[in-house]
Amino acid sequence: MTALPRRDFLALGGAAAAAALIPGKAFANIATGTKLHGLSAFGDLKYKPDFPHFDYVNVDAPVGGIFNFSPPNWGYNQDTQTFNTLNSFANKGDAPPRMEMCFDALMVRALDEPDAVYGQIADGVTLSDDRNGFTFSLRPEVRFHDGTPLTAQDAAFTFKLYKEKGHPDLSLSLTHMVDAVAVDDRTLRLTFSGKQSARTVLNVVEFPILSKAFYTANPFDSSQLNAPLGSGAYKVGRLSAGTWIEYDRVADYWGRDLAVNRGQNNFDRIRIEFYQNRNAGFEAFKKGEITYREEFVSRVWATGYDFPALAAGKVIKHEFPAEKRPSMQATAVNQRREQFRDSRVRQAIALCFDFEWTRRNFFYGSYERSQSCFEKSDFRAEGLPSPQELALLEPLRGQLPAEVFGKAVTQPASDGSGRDRKLLGQAAKLLSAAGWKRSGDFVVNDKGGRLSAEFMVDDDTFVQVYSPWVANMKAIGIDATIRLVDSAQYQARQASFDFDLLSAAFSFSATPTRDDLEVFFHSSTAGVSGSRNLPGISDPAVDALINAVGAAKDRENLTVAMRALDRVLRARCDWIPSWFLANHRVAYWDMFGFVEQKPDFGFPVETLWWFDKGKAAKIGKG
């Protein structure tokens, strides 16, 4: 993939802003030429080189049992409703969640630190003097599941393959990778051009390492249902395409005693079942066919958990605190469609969403209104811009909406009636100002064409939630509809940007990198199939602020740059913020053990929890 040309940001003017936009040296506070056991964005590591295990695990957890769950999150090309490929890292097809458990990475993230990674396949990394080269020392004991050694040749092959053919979640971070070289069997060198984000490598080191032999003999595409050769704690077991898949724990897993792995991967088998309908999945949970579920439907959480197993104490209903990571749940307005390129149209659509009515009637009061693309974090802008934020924003003033320089834009509260006349009146005026004039039941442009807007959804629940929003859009003259499609079609149309309006939820790293943000908001990804830039944002000012995030040399400057970016994104209304929940709403059959205090920056239940034989026997699940 070739990145689109970028503006010379230093020509924007303003000494303070110019200094902030100069690309920073990678890990400026970290020594070069010295082998390091871990990396973090600003050099702070909690764990010393000889640490025995992460603090949030139980190293004495028993091994065994089955964990059957519906995954609450997923990535790459994965789908929770069906699957037709086992290549999770290609840009097409639908893969089952958790395929990444079958692979190891150079380094893995600690879940009780915001951005620290520690060696897994690699036992250390050395930075070059210019901080554009990273030399990894690979452990000699690393093995694939067939017993063959995993070498630097496999790792070099993997990074080149991802750059050329990988899913955008992988390939975009490798845009500025110049080369991946196997110096010898146990030494890998990754070299970047100097144009990469200062913290790009924090993403790259977590990429799953593939077998060169396997993908030389087999195509790297979405046609494969034969299990790829991996090296991780689990491997693909039995499966029924599109219906269910099992991952079996590898008994002789090479890395089971590593500090980064101890106390984890405790279940003998992890099983995922796929349901086209949320209700079917819930019924399976009530019967005990699924034993862990995170609930995302407020009505069900409020009224549906009254079945016999819960009354008998066999099922536990519990809320766990959410991670301390920025999150976004919002509706993308696709500006590849000409009718949505005027921000006033996007703002009018946003005003038609009556959150207060929706919260009361559909959410049982459980959600809060989201205002930011970085909700639940210090990166959410508040009030007027600080002097430090203004230092970044002022040189871009001519390219930014005027609202950026006032109080951070918020979506107004409605009167809760479901059809707030004041807000709908404002929306109608915005459409008129944007050139859309009323003609009968609809608004039309100067050529007589209607303003149409179609929500694409893949679940009946969203048909119900968005129907009042659509009704309000119709009230101001928008030809608004909802289209329910199957999961495979939804995934394909999302990847090719074939939609008008589409809602999604994402979680960012606790220390966002430039690469993280480019995938969602940068002009270079607006035309990249499969990227998360669903609205098609292509704005030099947004690009400049993303660069400022990448150049931040400490957490204070990172926060300033993120808040400035948040102000601009909220004023542009590319994503219409919807709602957020402060906790994980979880129900599970009482047959598991876990450390009571979860880590702050992750919640991978399937790898941290364990099967408790005593508890299981008491509820008839032994």
mmCIF file with all atom_site columns, C-alpha atoms in Angstrom, residues 337-430:
data_model
loop_
_atom_site.group_PDB
_atom_site.id
_atom_site.type_symbol
_atom_site.label_atom_id
_atom_site.label_alt_id
_atom_site.label_comp_id
_atom_site.label_asym_id
_atom_site.label_entity_id
_atom_site.label_seq_id
_atom_site.pdbx_PDB_ins_code
_atom_site.Cartn_x
_atom_site.Cartn_y
_atom_site.Cartn_z
_atom_site.occupancy
_atom_site.B_iso_or_equiv
_atom_site.pdbx_formal_charge
_atom_site.auth_seq_id
_atom_site.auth_comp_id
_atom_site.auth_asym_id
_atom_site.auth_atom_id
_atom_site.pdbx_PDB_model_num
ATOM 1  C CA . ARG A 1 337 ? -21.588 9.910  -0.917 1.00 0.00 ? 337 ARG A CA 1
ATOM 2  C CA . GLU A 1 338 ? -21.863 13.456 -2.222 1.00 0.00 ? 338 GLU A CA 1
ATOM 3  C CA . GLN A 1 339 ? -24.968 14.318 -0.196 1.00 0.00 ? 339 GLN A CA 1
ATOM 4  C CA . PHE A 1 340 ? -23.054 13.965 3.099  1.00 0.00 ? 340 PHE A CA 1
ATOM 5  C CA . ARG A 1 341 ? -20.013 16.124 2.318  1.00 0.00 ? 341 ARG A CA 1
ATOM 6  C CA . ASP A 1 342 ? -21.539 19.277 3.742  1.00 0.00 ? 342 ASP A CA 1
ATOM 7  C CA . SER A 1 343 ? -21.077 19.173 7.524  1.00 0.00 ? 343 SER A CA 1
ATOM 8  C CA . ARG A 1 344 ? -24.444 20.896 7.972  1.00 0.00 ? 344 ARG A CA 1
ATOM 9  C CA . VAL A 1 345 ? -26.174 17.812 6.557  1.00 0.00 ? 345 VAL A CA 1
ATOM 10 C CA . ARG A 1 346 ? -24.284 15.597 8.994  1.00 0.00 ? 346 ARG A CA 1
ATOM 11 C CA . GLN A 1 347 ? -25.197 17.895 11.879 1.00 0.00 ? 347 GLN A CA 1
ATOM 12 C CA . ALA A 1 348 ? -28.853 17.829 10.827 1.00 0.00 ? 348 ALA A CA 1
ATOM 13 C CA . ILE A 1 349 ? -28.838 14.027 10.881 1.00 0.00 ? 349 ILE A CA 1
ATOM 14 C CA . ALA A 1 350 ? -27.264 14.097 14.353 1.00 0.00 ? 350 ALA A CA 1
ATOM 15 C CA . LEU A 1 351 ? -29.985 16.420 15.668 1.00 0.00 ? 351 LEU A CA 1
ATOM 16 C CA . CYS A 1 352 ? -32.621 13.885 14.661 1.00 0.00 ? 352 CYS A CA 1
ATOM 17 C CA . PHE A 1 353 ? -31.305 11.343 17.167 1.00 0.00 ? 353 PHE A CA 1
ATOM 18 C CA . ASP A 1 354 ? -33.254 11.698 20.409 1.00 0.00 ? 354 ASP A CA 1
ATOM 19 C CA . PHE A 1 355 ? -30.937 10.011 22.898 1.00 0.00 ? 355 PHE A CA 1
ATOM 20 C CA . GLU A 1 356 ? -32.994 10.946 25.946 1.00 0.00 ? 356 GLU A CA 1
ATOM 21 C CA . TRP A 1 357 ? -36.102 9.251  24.530 1.00 0.00 ? 357 TRP A CA 1
ATOM 22 C CA . THR A 1 358 ? -34.069 6.247  23.381 1.00 0.00 ? 358 THR A CA 1
ATOM 23 C CA . ARG A 1 359 ? -32.358 5.906  26.772 1.00 0.00 ? 359 ARG A CA 1
ATOM 24 C CA . ARG A 1 360 ? -35.678 5.872  28.593 1.00 0.00 ? 360 ARG A CA 1
ATOM 25 C CA . ASN A 1 361 ? -37.582 3.602  26.214 1.00 0.00 ? 361 ASN A CA 1
ATOM 26 C CA . PHE A 1 362 ? -34.919 1.190  24.973 1.00 0.00 ? 362 PHE A CA 1
ATOM 27 C CA . PHE A 1 363 ? -31.941 1.394  27.322 1.00 0.00 ? 363 PHE A CA 1
ATOM 28 C CA . TYR A 1 364 ? -33.697 1.315  30.703 1.00 0.00 ? 364 TYR A CA 1
ATOM 29 C CA . GLY A 1 365 ? -31.599 4.290  31.743 1.00 0.00 ? 365 GLY A CA 1
ATOM 30 C CA . SER A 1 366 ? -28.363 2.311  31.576 1.00 0.00 ? 366 SER A CA 1
ATOM 31 C CA . TYR A 1 367 ? -26.342 4.166  28.925 1.00 0.00 ? 367 TYR A CA 1
ATOM 32 C CA . GLU A 1 368 ? -24.792 7.620  28.968 1.00 0.00 ? 368 GLU A CA 1
ATOM 33 C CA . ARG A 1 369 ? -24.686 9.964  25.989 1.00 0.00 ? 369 ARG A CA 1
ATOM 34 C CA . SER A 1 370 ? -21.350 9.855  24.246 1.00 0.00 ? 370 SER A CA 1
ATOM 35 C CA . GLN A 1 371 ? -19.905 13.162 23.101 1.00 0.00 ? 371 GLN A CA 1
ATOM 36 C CA . SER A 1 372 ? -16.367 12.265 22.119 1.00 0.00 ? 372 SER A CA 1
ATOM 37 C CA . CYS A 1 373 ? -14.456 9.959  19.816 1.00 0.00 ? 373 CYS A CA 1
ATOM 38 C CA . PHE A 1 374 ? -12.285 9.197  22.865 1.00 0.00 ? 374 PHE A CA 1
ATOM 39 C CA . GLU A 1 375 ? -14.893 8.659  25.534 1.00 0.00 ? 375 GLU A CA 1
ATOM 40 C CA . LYS A 1 376 ? -13.963 7.397  29.014 1.00 0.00 ? 376 LYS A CA 1
ATOM 41 C CA . SER A 1 377 ? -10.466 8.883  28.813 1.00 0.00 ? 377 SER A CA 1
ATOM 42 C CA . ASP A 1 378 ? -8.427  11.987 29.568 1.00 0.00 ? 378 ASP A CA 1
ATOM 43 C CA . PHE A 1 379 ? -8.335  12.616 25.810 1.00 0.00 ? 379 PHE A CA 1
ATOM 44 C CA . ARG A 1 380 ? -11.921 13.867 25.784 1.00 0.00 ? 380 ARG A CA 1
ATOM 45 C CA . ALA A 1 381 ? -11.929 17.642 25.232 1.00 0.00 ? 381 ALA A CA 1
ATOM 46 C CA . GLU A 1 382 ? -13.770 19.796 27.768 1.00 0.00 ? 382 GLU A CA 1
ATOM 47 C CA . GLY A 1 383 ? -14.720 23.484 27.802 1.00 0.00 ? 383 GLY A CA 1
ATOM 48 C CA . LEU A 1 384 ? -12.600 26.007 25.947 1.00 0.00 ? 384 LEU A CA 1
ATOM 49 C CA . PRO A 1 385 ? -9.258  25.029 24.362 1.00 0.00 ? 385 PRO A CA 1
ATOM 50 C CA . SER A 1 386 ? -6.263  25.350 26.662 1.00 0.00 ? 386 SER A CA 1
ATOM 51 C CA . PRO A 1 387 ? -3.326  27.542 25.602 1.00 0.00 ? 387 PRO A CA 1
ATOM 52 C CA . GLN A 1 388 ? -1.414  24.376 24.723 1.00 0.00 ? 388 GLN A CA 1
ATOM 53 C CA . GLU A 1 389 ? -4.264  23.139 22.518 1.00 0.00 ? 389 GLU A CA 1
ATOM 54 C CA . LEU A 1 390 ? -4.516  26.558 20.867 1.00 0.00 ? 390 LEU A CA 1
ATOM 55 C CA . ALA A 1 391 ? -0.830  26.361 19.994 1.00 0.00 ? 391 ALA A CA 1
ATOM 56 C CA . LEU A 1 392 ? -1.734  23.400 17.775 1.00 0.00 ? 392 LEU A CA 1
ATOM 57 C CA . LEU A 1 393 ? -5.060  24.727 16.519 1.00 0.00 ? 393 LEU A CA 1
ATOM 58 C CA . GLU A 1 394 ? -4.316  28.373 15.684 1.00 0.00 ? 394 GLU A CA 1
ATOM 59 C CA . PRO A 1 395 ? -2.020  27.669 12.701 1.00 0.00 ? 395 PRO A CA 1
ATOM 60 C CA . LEU A 1 396 ? -4.867  25.584 11.246 1.00 0.00 ? 396 LEU A CA 1
ATOM 61 C CA . ARG A 1 397 ? -7.633  28.124 11.937 1.00 0.00 ? 397 ARG A CA 1
ATOM 62 C CA . GLY A 1 398 ? -8.385  28.796 8.279  1.00 0.00 ? 398 GLY A CA 1
ATOM 63 C CA . GLN A 1 399 ? -9.025  25.084 7.693  1.00 0.00 ? 399 GLN A CA 1
ATOM 64 C CA . LEU A 1 400 ? -11.113 24.398 10.786 1.00 0.00 ? 400 LEU A CA 1
ATOM 65 C CA . PRO A 1 401 ? -14.781 24.945 11.685 1.00 0.00 ? 401 PRO A CA 1
ATOM 66 C CA . ALA A 1 402 ? -15.211 28.024 13.873 1.00 0.00 ? 402 ALA A CA 1
ATOM 67 C CA . GLU A 1 403 ? -16.789 25.822 16.564 1.00 0.00 ? 403 GLU A CA 1
ATOM 68 C CA . VAL A 1 404 ? -13.374 24.281 17.275 1.00 0.00 ? 404 VAL A CA 1
ATOM 69 C CA . PHE A 1 405 ? -12.285 27.474 19.048 1.00 0.00 ? 405 PHE A CA 1
ATOM 70 C CA . GLY A 1 406 ? -15.284 27.663 21.351 1.00 0.00 ? 406 GLY A CA 1
ATOM 71 C CA . LYS A 1 407 ? -16.416 25.188 23.964 1.00 0.00 ? 407 LYS A CA 1
ATOM 72 C CA . ALA A 1 408 ? -16.003 21.573 22.880 1.00 0.00 ? 408 ALA A CA 1
ATOM 73 C CA . VAL A 1 409 ? -18.958 20.638 20.661 1.00 0.00 ? 409 VAL A CA 1
ATOM 74 C CA . THR A 1 410 ? -21.602 18.539 22.393 1.00 0.00 ? 410 THR A CA 1
ATOM 75 C CA . GLN A 1 411 ? -24.777 16.970 21.081 1.00 0.00 ? 411 GLN A CA 1
ATOM 76 C CA . PRO A 1 412 ? -27.706 18.892 22.648 1.00 0.00 ? 412 PRO A CA 1
ATOM 77 C CA . ALA A 1 413 ? -30.058 17.173 25.046 1.00 0.00 ? 413 ALA A CA 1
ATOM 78 C CA . SER A 1 414 ? -33.598 16.789 23.751 1.00 0.00 ? 414 SER A CA 1
ATOM 79 C CA . ASP A 1 415 ? -36.837 17.291 25.647 1.00 0.00 ? 415 ASP A CA 1
ATOM 80 C CA . GLY A 1 416 ? -37.194 13.490 25.675 1.00 0.00 ? 416 GLY A CA 1
ATOM 81 C CA . SER A 1 417 ? -40.456 13.526 23.717 1.00 0.00 ? 417 SER A CA 1
ATOM 82 C CA . GLY A 1 418 ? -39.043 11.502 20.833 1.00 0.00 ? 418 GLY A CA 1
ATOM 83 C CA . ARG A 1 419 ? -39.700 14.393 18.453 1.00 0.00 ? 419 ARG A CA 1
ATOM 84 C CA . ASP A 1 420 ? -38.188 17.576 19.878 1.00 0.00 ? 420 ASP A CA 1
ATOM 85 C CA . ARG A 1 421 ? -39.603 20.376 17.709 1.00 0.00 ? 421 ARG A CA 1
ATOM 86 C CA . LYS A 1 422 ? -36.809 22.784 18.629 1.00 0.00 ? 422 LYS A CA 1
ATOM 87 C CA . LEU A 1 423 ? -34.018 20.402 17.589 1.00 0.00 ? 423 LEU A CA 1
ATOM 88 C CA . LEU A 1 424 ? -35.844 19.264 14.456 1.00 0.00 ? 424 LEU A CA 1
ATOM 89 C CA . GLY A 1 425 ? -36.373 22.924 13.546 1.00 0.00 ? 425 GLY A CA 1
ATOM 90 C CA . GLN A 1 426 ? -32.635 23.518 13.862 1.00 0.00 ? 426 GLN A CA 1
ATOM 91 C CA . ALA A 1 427 ? -31.986 20.467 11.694 1.00 0.00 ? 427 ALA A CA 1
ATOM 92 C CA . ALA A 1 428 ? -34.366 21.712 9.001  1.00 0.00 ? 428 ALA A CA 1
ATOM 93 C CA . LYS A 1 429 ? -32.633 25.116 8.959  1.00 0.00 ? 429 LYS A CA 1
ATOM 94 C CA . LEU A 1 430 ? -29.241 23.409 8.545  1.00 0.00 ? 430 LEU A CA 1
#
